[in-house]
Amino acid sequence: MASTAQVEVVKSSEDNTLRNSKYVKGVQYLVENGVMQIPDVYAQPPHQRVDATKFESSNEIPVVDLAGLQDDSRSGVLAEIKNACERWGFFQVINHGVPVPVIERMMDVARRFHELPTEEKMAYYSAYQSESPSRSHRFQTIYNAEKQTVLEWRDSLDQKCYPPPEDDKWLKNPIDYRGEVRKLAKLLLAVMSEGLNLSSDALEKALGDEFGQNFLINYYPPCPNPELVLGVNSHSDPGALTVLLQDEIGGLQVFNEGNWFDVKPLANALVINVADELEVLSNGIYKSVAHRAIRRVGDVARISIASFCNPTWEAKMGPIAELTKTNPPLYKEHLFRDFIRHFRSRYYDGKGCLDNFRLPNNL
Ligand code: OGA
Ligand code: NI
């Protein structure tokens, strides 16, 4: 096991070591090469380390049965979702309408990609989105080589979904998963609009003409020192709404009132979370919440697929006017493009990006 003394900080911002290091090949590459102990650059500082063996109090994150939207329990379901968005920023949904075979096929495609030979995955590699703007897929393992000093135990494939990219050659299969998740996201945005006493199309409209969508297909291989690493550091998602599919391994944790809570895997459920711009649009009523993924003890890789629903680049973000009649606006108006630029310019740490867009009465 790596001791604290061995943990050295790599000064990536000065010499750009990380960007040109062998670590760009990903953590699965290390595992395939028989890594027995994590390289020091993956070791979190002591205060970030976790108990990778136990589940935290985990039954509290709401599970909402969407079947009730079709019958006379509808108002109860609306209230559960509103409450979850206000109190947790997270909930799971069951009976969400995405067919199980579609989910299984998506998981299978994700696994097949991440278990390809490294050279094949590296054909999709670029360090930053801005270096491959027209590509439909981008393989990545280091989030921000200039700003980050500790690496995460995660490989990801970023796949553009909407607007549909031109070179859509890989991963054709999940096309139906994309569409199904988009349908679900639209339904949830309508329900969330109603929860704010707005017309049911209010939130979707606020995201601009046809909201953007991309997948982050995450792969967290087994780790020889799981208590020293994080799969993904604490962050909030920048867009509007995230729909996450996770397998049965677990590791996603949500921060609430000073504690971390596990989002315990539930077969075929989807995890929904409020992202930063939905907090902004709702004028702070719905909460975007810090979350992270730990790498649990165990010898099976974990897979999760985050589907991010984002405002269009040019959509103007700010609290929806009707919500500022009785309460003053809490966030500055801005373009989503500028929010993302700021988000990408830093290494995430909790909910920090949003701080730049708060009005003085909300600091
Ligand atoms: C993300 C994320 C969590 C997970 O990709 O934004 O929060 O469980 N992932 O993989
Ligand atoms: Ni996230």
Short mmCIF file of C-alpha atoms in Angstrom, two decimals, residues 24-353:
data_model
loop_
_atom_site.label_atom_id
_atom_site.label_comp_id
_atom_site.label_asym_id
_atom_site.label_seq_id
_atom_site.Cartn_x
_atom_site.Cartn_y
_atom_site.Cartn_z
CA VAL A 24 -3.13 9.44 -20.69
CA LYS A 25 -3.65 5.82 -21.74
CA GLY A 26 -6.01 5.33 -18.87
CA VAL A 27 -6.36 3.25 -15.76
CA GLN A 28 -7.57 0.14 -17.57
CA TYR A 29 -4.20 0.15 -19.33
CA LEU A 30 -2.45 0.05 -15.94
CA VAL A 31 -4.69 -2.79 -14.80
CA GLU A 32 -4.10 -4.80 -17.96
CA ASN A 33 -0.38 -4.39 -17.32
CA GLY A 34 -0.71 -5.92 -13.88
CA VAL A 35 -0.34 -2.83 -11.68
CA MET A 36 0.12 -4.04 -8.10
CA GLN A 37 0.14 -0.66 -6.45
CA ILE A 38 -1.25 2.61 -7.72
CA PRO A 39 1.25 5.17 -9.03
CA ASP A 40 1.51 8.01 -6.50
CA VAL A 41 -0.24 10.45 -8.78
CA TYR A 42 -3.52 8.61 -8.20
CA ALA A 43 -3.32 8.86 -4.39
CA GLN A 44 -5.75 11.37 -2.93
CA PRO A 45 -4.63 13.58 -0.03
CA PRO A 46 -5.59 12.01 3.31
CA HIS A 47 -8.71 14.13 3.85
CA GLN A 48 -10.19 12.91 0.55
CA ARG A 49 -9.70 9.23 1.22
CA VAL A 50 -12.63 6.93 1.68
CA ASP A 51 -13.67 3.66 3.22
CA ALA A 52 -14.05 1.61 0.07
CA THR A 53 -15.67 -1.32 1.84
CA LYS A 54 -18.79 0.05 3.44
CA PHE A 55 -21.95 1.62 2.11
CA GLU A 56 -22.89 4.88 3.81
CA SER A 57 -26.45 5.38 5.02
CA SER A 58 -28.05 4.75 1.72
CA ASN A 59 -31.76 4.31 1.85
CA GLU A 60 -32.59 7.96 1.97
CA ILE A 61 -32.18 9.10 -1.60
CA PRO A 62 -35.74 8.99 -2.96
CA VAL A 63 -36.85 6.30 -5.39
CA VAL A 64 -39.76 7.49 -7.49
CA ASP A 65 -42.07 5.12 -9.35
CA LEU A 66 -42.97 6.93 -12.56
CA ALA A 67 -45.80 4.48 -13.27
CA GLY A 68 -47.85 6.68 -10.94
CA LEU A 69 -47.73 9.55 -13.46
CA GLN A 70 -50.34 7.69 -15.52
CA ASP A 71 -52.94 7.23 -12.80
CA ASP A 72 -54.55 9.06 -9.92
CA SER A 73 -51.37 9.02 -7.87
CA ARG A 74 -49.95 11.62 -10.30
CA SER A 75 -50.04 14.53 -7.85
CA GLY A 76 -48.20 12.42 -5.27
CA VAL A 77 -45.46 11.59 -7.81
CA LEU A 78 -45.13 15.27 -8.74
CA ALA A 79 -44.71 16.14 -5.07
CA GLU A 80 -42.07 13.42 -4.57
CA ILE A 81 -40.02 14.72 -7.51
CA LYS A 82 -40.33 18.33 -6.39
CA ASN A 83 -39.28 17.40 -2.90
CA ALA A 84 -36.33 15.35 -4.17
CA CYS A 85 -35.15 18.24 -6.37
CA GLU A 86 -35.38 20.68 -3.48
CA ARG A 87 -33.88 18.55 -0.77
CA TRP A 88 -31.47 16.16 -2.47
CA GLY A 89 -30.98 17.26 -6.05
CA PHE A 90 -30.95 13.51 -6.71
CA PHE A 91 -33.44 10.68 -7.03
CA GLN A 92 -33.79 7.33 -8.74
CA VAL A 93 -36.63 6.45 -11.06
CA ILE A 94 -38.21 3.08 -11.74
CA ASN A 95 -40.85 2.30 -14.37
CA HIS A 96 -39.23 5.09 -16.38
CA GLY A 97 -40.15 3.66 -19.77
CA VAL A 98 -36.62 2.93 -21.06
CA PRO A 99 -36.85 -0.75 -22.10
CA VAL A 100 -34.54 -3.17 -20.30
CA PRO A 101 -33.05 -4.62 -23.54
CA VAL A 102 -32.10 -1.08 -24.58
CA ILE A 103 -30.36 -0.56 -21.24
CA GLU A 104 -28.57 -3.88 -21.50
CA ARG A 105 -27.35 -3.16 -25.01
CA MET A 106 -26.03 0.24 -23.95
CA MET A 107 -24.11 -1.33 -21.06
CA ASP A 108 -22.70 -3.95 -23.38
CA VAL A 109 -21.49 -1.35 -25.89
CA ALA A 110 -19.88 0.60 -23.05
CA ARG A 111 -18.02 -2.46 -21.81
CA ARG A 112 -16.87 -3.46 -25.28
CA PHE A 113 -15.39 -0.03 -25.89
CA HIS A 114 -13.44 0.16 -22.65
CA GLU A 115 -12.15 -3.38 -23.01
CA LEU A 116 -10.75 -2.75 -26.50
CA PRO A 117 -6.94 -2.83 -26.89
CA THR A 118 -5.43 0.44 -25.72
CA GLU A 119 -4.24 1.46 -29.23
CA GLU A 120 -7.80 1.27 -30.53
CA LYS A 121 -9.13 3.41 -27.72
CA MET A 122 -6.30 5.90 -28.18
CA ALA A 123 -7.52 6.51 -31.74
CA TYR A 124 -10.35 8.39 -30.01
CA TYR A 125 -8.10 10.20 -27.54
CA SER A 126 -7.75 13.92 -27.24
CA ALA A 127 -6.84 15.79 -24.11
CA TYR A 128 -9.54 18.41 -24.46
CA GLN A 129 -12.88 18.86 -26.12
CA SER A 130 -11.65 22.03 -27.78
CA GLU A 131 -8.95 20.02 -29.57
CA SER A 132 -11.50 17.84 -31.35
CA PRO A 133 -14.66 19.90 -31.66
CA SER A 134 -16.13 17.98 -34.57
CA ARG A 135 -15.48 14.47 -33.26
CA SER A 136 -18.42 12.38 -32.14
CA HIS A 137 -16.36 10.42 -29.61
CA ARG A 138 -13.51 11.36 -27.35
CA PHE A 139 -11.60 9.02 -25.06
CA GLN A 140 -10.21 10.66 -21.94
CA THR A 141 -8.88 9.76 -18.53
CA ILE A 142 -7.43 13.05 -17.22
CA TYR A 143 -10.01 15.77 -16.83
CA ASN A 144 -7.74 18.81 -16.84
CA ALA A 145 -4.03 18.10 -17.17
CA GLU A 146 -3.15 21.74 -16.56
CA LYS A 147 -5.14 22.20 -13.36
CA GLN A 148 -5.26 18.79 -11.77
CA THR A 149 -2.58 17.38 -9.48
CA VAL A 150 -4.15 14.06 -8.49
CA LEU A 151 -5.59 11.72 -11.10
CA GLU A 152 -8.88 9.85 -10.91
CA TRP A 153 -9.37 6.11 -11.25
CA ARG A 154 -11.61 6.42 -14.27
CA ASP A 155 -11.53 6.17 -18.06
CA SER A 156 -14.30 7.86 -20.02
CA LEU A 157 -15.65 8.03 -23.51
CA ASP A 158 -17.49 11.23 -24.29
CA GLN A 159 -20.08 10.67 -26.99
CA LYS A 160 -22.03 13.48 -28.60
CA CYS A 161 -25.69 12.62 -29.01
CA TYR A 162 -27.57 15.79 -29.82
CA PRO A 163 -27.30 17.57 -32.17
CA PRO A 164 -26.36 14.34 -33.95
CA PRO A 165 -22.68 14.49 -34.96
CA GLU A 166 -21.62 14.01 -38.56
CA ASP A 167 -19.04 11.27 -38.09
CA ASP A 168 -21.34 9.05 -36.09
CA LYS A 169 -19.53 5.83 -36.88
CA TRP A 170 -18.78 4.20 -33.54
CA LEU A 171 -21.38 3.08 -31.06
CA LYS A 172 -24.30 3.18 -33.45
CA ASN A 173 -26.08 0.76 -31.17
CA PRO A 174 -27.08 3.05 -28.37
CA ILE A 175 -29.01 5.20 -30.78
CA ASP A 176 -32.19 3.91 -29.23
CA TYR A 177 -30.87 4.48 -25.72
CA ARG A 178 -30.14 8.09 -26.66
CA GLY A 179 -33.68 8.60 -27.91
CA GLU A 180 -35.26 6.85 -24.95
CA VAL A 181 -33.27 8.88 -22.44
CA ARG A 182 -34.12 12.07 -24.27
CA LYS A 183 -37.82 11.23 -24.06
CA LEU A 184 -37.47 10.58 -20.35
CA ALA A 185 -35.57 13.84 -19.84
CA LYS A 186 -38.37 15.75 -21.57
CA LEU A 187 -40.95 14.12 -19.35
CA LEU A 188 -38.95 14.97 -16.23
CA LEU A 189 -38.42 18.58 -17.33
CA ALA A 190 -42.19 18.90 -17.76
CA VAL A 191 -42.83 17.45 -14.30
CA MET A 192 -40.14 19.67 -12.78
CA SER A 193 -41.70 22.72 -14.48
CA GLU A 194 -45.04 21.88 -12.89
CA GLY A 195 -43.28 21.55 -9.56
CA LEU A 196 -42.26 25.21 -9.91
CA ASN A 197 -45.86 26.20 -10.80
CA LEU A 198 -44.78 26.97 -14.35
CA SER A 199 -46.34 25.75 -17.57
CA SER A 200 -45.12 22.25 -18.34
CA ASP A 201 -42.95 23.35 -21.29
CA ALA A 202 -41.20 26.17 -19.38
CA LEU A 203 -37.92 24.45 -18.49
CA GLU A 204 -37.44 22.71 -21.81
CA LYS A 205 -38.06 25.99 -23.62
CA ALA A 206 -35.59 27.78 -21.38
CA LEU A 207 -32.86 25.39 -22.58
CA GLY A 208 -33.10 26.80 -26.10
CA ASP A 209 -34.19 25.13 -29.31
CA GLU A 210 -33.69 21.40 -28.80
CA PHE A 211 -31.38 20.94 -25.83
CA GLY A 212 -27.95 19.40 -26.22
CA GLN A 213 -27.16 15.89 -25.07
CA ASN A 214 -23.99 13.88 -24.59
CA PHE A 215 -22.96 10.68 -22.89
CA LEU A 216 -20.02 10.20 -20.60
CA ILE A 217 -19.40 6.47 -20.65
CA ASN A 218 -17.38 5.83 -17.50
CA TYR A 219 -15.28 2.80 -16.70
CA TYR A 220 -13.79 2.27 -13.25
CA PRO A 221 -11.55 -0.81 -13.32
CA PRO A 222 -10.66 -2.71 -10.13
CA CYS A 223 -8.03 -0.85 -8.13
CA PRO A 224 -5.24 -2.36 -6.00
CA ASN A 225 -5.60 0.47 -3.43
CA PRO A 226 -9.24 1.55 -3.58
CA GLU A 227 -9.04 3.40 -0.26
CA LEU A 228 -6.49 5.82 -1.75
CA VAL A 229 -8.31 6.83 -4.93
CA LEU A 230 -11.46 8.49 -6.14
CA GLY A 231 -13.19 7.39 -9.33
CA VAL A 232 -14.36 10.93 -9.85
CA ASN A 233 -13.75 13.79 -7.48
CA SER A 234 -16.56 15.82 -5.95
CA HIS A 235 -18.29 17.99 -8.58
CA SER A 236 -21.67 19.16 -9.71
CA ASP A 237 -22.77 18.71 -13.31
CA PRO A 238 -22.83 21.98 -15.25
CA GLY A 239 -25.85 21.42 -17.55
CA ALA A 240 -29.53 21.12 -16.73
CA LEU A 241 -30.33 17.51 -15.94
CA THR A 242 -28.33 14.27 -15.80
CA VAL A 243 -29.72 10.77 -16.30
CA LEU A 244 -27.24 8.19 -15.03
CA LEU A 245 -27.27 4.48 -15.68
CA GLN A 246 -25.08 2.53 -13.28
CA ASP A 247 -24.39 -1.17 -12.95
CA GLU A 248 -24.72 -3.20 -9.76
CA ILE A 249 -21.24 -2.43 -8.32
CA GLY A 250 -22.03 0.96 -6.77
CA GLY A 251 -19.75 3.85 -5.84
CA LEU A 252 -21.78 6.97 -6.60
CA GLN A 253 -22.12 9.19 -3.54
CA VAL A 254 -24.08 12.39 -2.97
CA PHE A 255 -23.21 15.16 -0.52
CA ASN A 256 -26.01 16.33 1.73
CA GLU A 257 -25.81 18.43 4.88
CA GLY A 258 -22.23 17.50 5.64
CA ASN A 259 -22.42 13.78 4.85
CA TRP A 260 -21.90 11.49 1.88
CA PHE A 261 -24.76 9.18 0.94
CA ASP A 262 -24.54 6.20 -1.39
CA VAL A 263 -26.86 5.98 -4.34
CA LYS A 264 -27.34 2.28 -3.95
CA PRO A 265 -27.62 0.44 -7.26
CA LEU A 266 -31.14 -0.64 -8.06
CA ALA A 267 -31.55 -2.99 -11.03
CA ASN A 268 -32.68 -1.15 -14.16
CA ALA A 269 -33.34 2.08 -12.28
CA LEU A 270 -31.97 5.38 -13.58
CA VAL A 271 -30.44 8.05 -11.37
CA ILE A 272 -31.60 11.60 -12.03
CA ASN A 273 -29.83 14.71 -10.82
CA VAL A 274 -30.34 18.43 -10.99
CA ALA A 275 -27.37 20.16 -12.63
CA ASP A 276 -26.12 23.73 -12.11
CA GLU A 277 -28.19 25.49 -14.78
CA LEU A 278 -31.42 23.97 -13.47
CA GLU A 279 -30.58 25.44 -10.08
CA VAL A 280 -30.10 28.79 -11.84
CA LEU A 281 -33.35 28.57 -13.87
CA SER A 282 -35.33 27.59 -10.76
CA ASN A 283 -33.77 30.53 -8.87
CA GLY A 284 -32.27 28.17 -6.31
CA ILE A 285 -35.41 26.16 -5.57
CA TYR A 286 -33.98 23.02 -7.14
CA LYS A 287 -30.50 22.12 -5.92
CA SER A 288 -27.54 21.04 -7.95
CA VAL A 289 -25.57 18.87 -5.56
CA ALA A 290 -21.95 17.79 -5.23
CA HIS A 291 -21.39 14.12 -5.95
CA ARG A 292 -18.44 11.81 -6.52
CA ALA A 293 -17.72 8.18 -7.31
CA ILE A 294 -15.50 5.99 -5.22
CA ARG A 295 -13.90 2.79 -6.45
CA ARG A 296 -15.18 0.05 -4.19
CA VAL A 297 -13.13 -2.92 -3.11
CA GLY A 298 -13.67 -5.73 -5.60
CA ASP A 299 -12.29 -7.24 -8.75
CA VAL A 300 -14.96 -6.33 -11.28
CA ALA A 301 -14.93 -3.10 -13.28
CA ARG A 302 -17.77 -0.65 -12.65
CA ILE A 303 -19.57 0.99 -15.55
CA SER A 304 -21.78 4.06 -15.49
CA ILE A 305 -23.23 6.09 -18.33
CA ALA A 306 -24.09 9.69 -17.62
CA SER A 307 -26.40 11.32 -20.13
CA PHE A 308 -26.07 15.07 -19.77
CA CYS A 309 -28.93 17.27 -20.98
CA ASN A 310 -27.56 20.74 -21.57
CA PRO A 311 -28.86 24.13 -22.64
CA THR A 312 -27.82 25.08 -26.16
CA TRP A 313 -24.58 27.10 -26.26
CA GLU A 314 -26.36 30.34 -26.99
CA ALA A 315 -29.24 29.86 -24.55
CA LYS A 316 -29.49 32.71 -22.10
CA MET A 317 -29.43 31.39 -18.55
CA GLY A 318 -30.79 33.11 -15.48
CA PRO A 319 -33.70 32.64 -13.10
CA ILE A 320 -37.01 32.24 -14.98
CA ALA A 321 -38.83 35.61 -14.74
CA GLU A 322 -41.96 34.26 -13.01
CA LEU A 323 -39.80 32.94 -10.19
CA THR A 324 -38.31 36.33 -9.40
CA LYS A 325 -41.62 38.08 -8.71
CA THR A 326 -41.70 37.20 -5.05
CA ASN A 327 -38.04 36.34 -4.53
CA PRO A 328 -35.15 38.39 -5.87
CA PRO A 329 -32.98 36.72 -8.52
CA LEU A 330 -30.04 34.83 -7.03
CA TYR A 331 -27.94 34.28 -10.17
CA LYS A 332 -26.50 36.51 -12.89
CA GLU A 333 -27.71 36.22 -16.44
CA HIS A 334 -25.19 34.56 -18.71
CA LEU A 335 -24.90 32.40 -21.80
CA PHE A 336 -24.49 28.67 -21.27
CA ARG A 337 -21.41 28.93 -23.49
CA ASP A 338 -19.75 31.16 -20.87
CA PHE A 339 -20.71 28.87 -18.02
CA ILE A 340 -19.10 25.90 -19.77
CA ARG A 341 -16.01 27.90 -20.61
CA HIS A 342 -15.59 28.70 -16.94
CA PHE A 343 -16.37 25.11 -15.92
CA ARG A 344 -13.69 23.72 -18.22
CA SER A 345 -11.09 26.26 -17.20
CA ARG A 346 -10.79 24.77 -13.74
CA TYR A 347 -10.52 21.42 -12.05
CA TYR A 348 -13.83 20.80 -10.42
CA ASP A 349 -14.12 20.68 -6.69
CA GLY A 350 -17.63 20.45 -5.36
CA LYS A 351 -20.09 23.07 -6.59
CA GLY A 352 -17.54 25.82 -7.12
CA CYS A 353 -18.29 26.78 -10.72
#
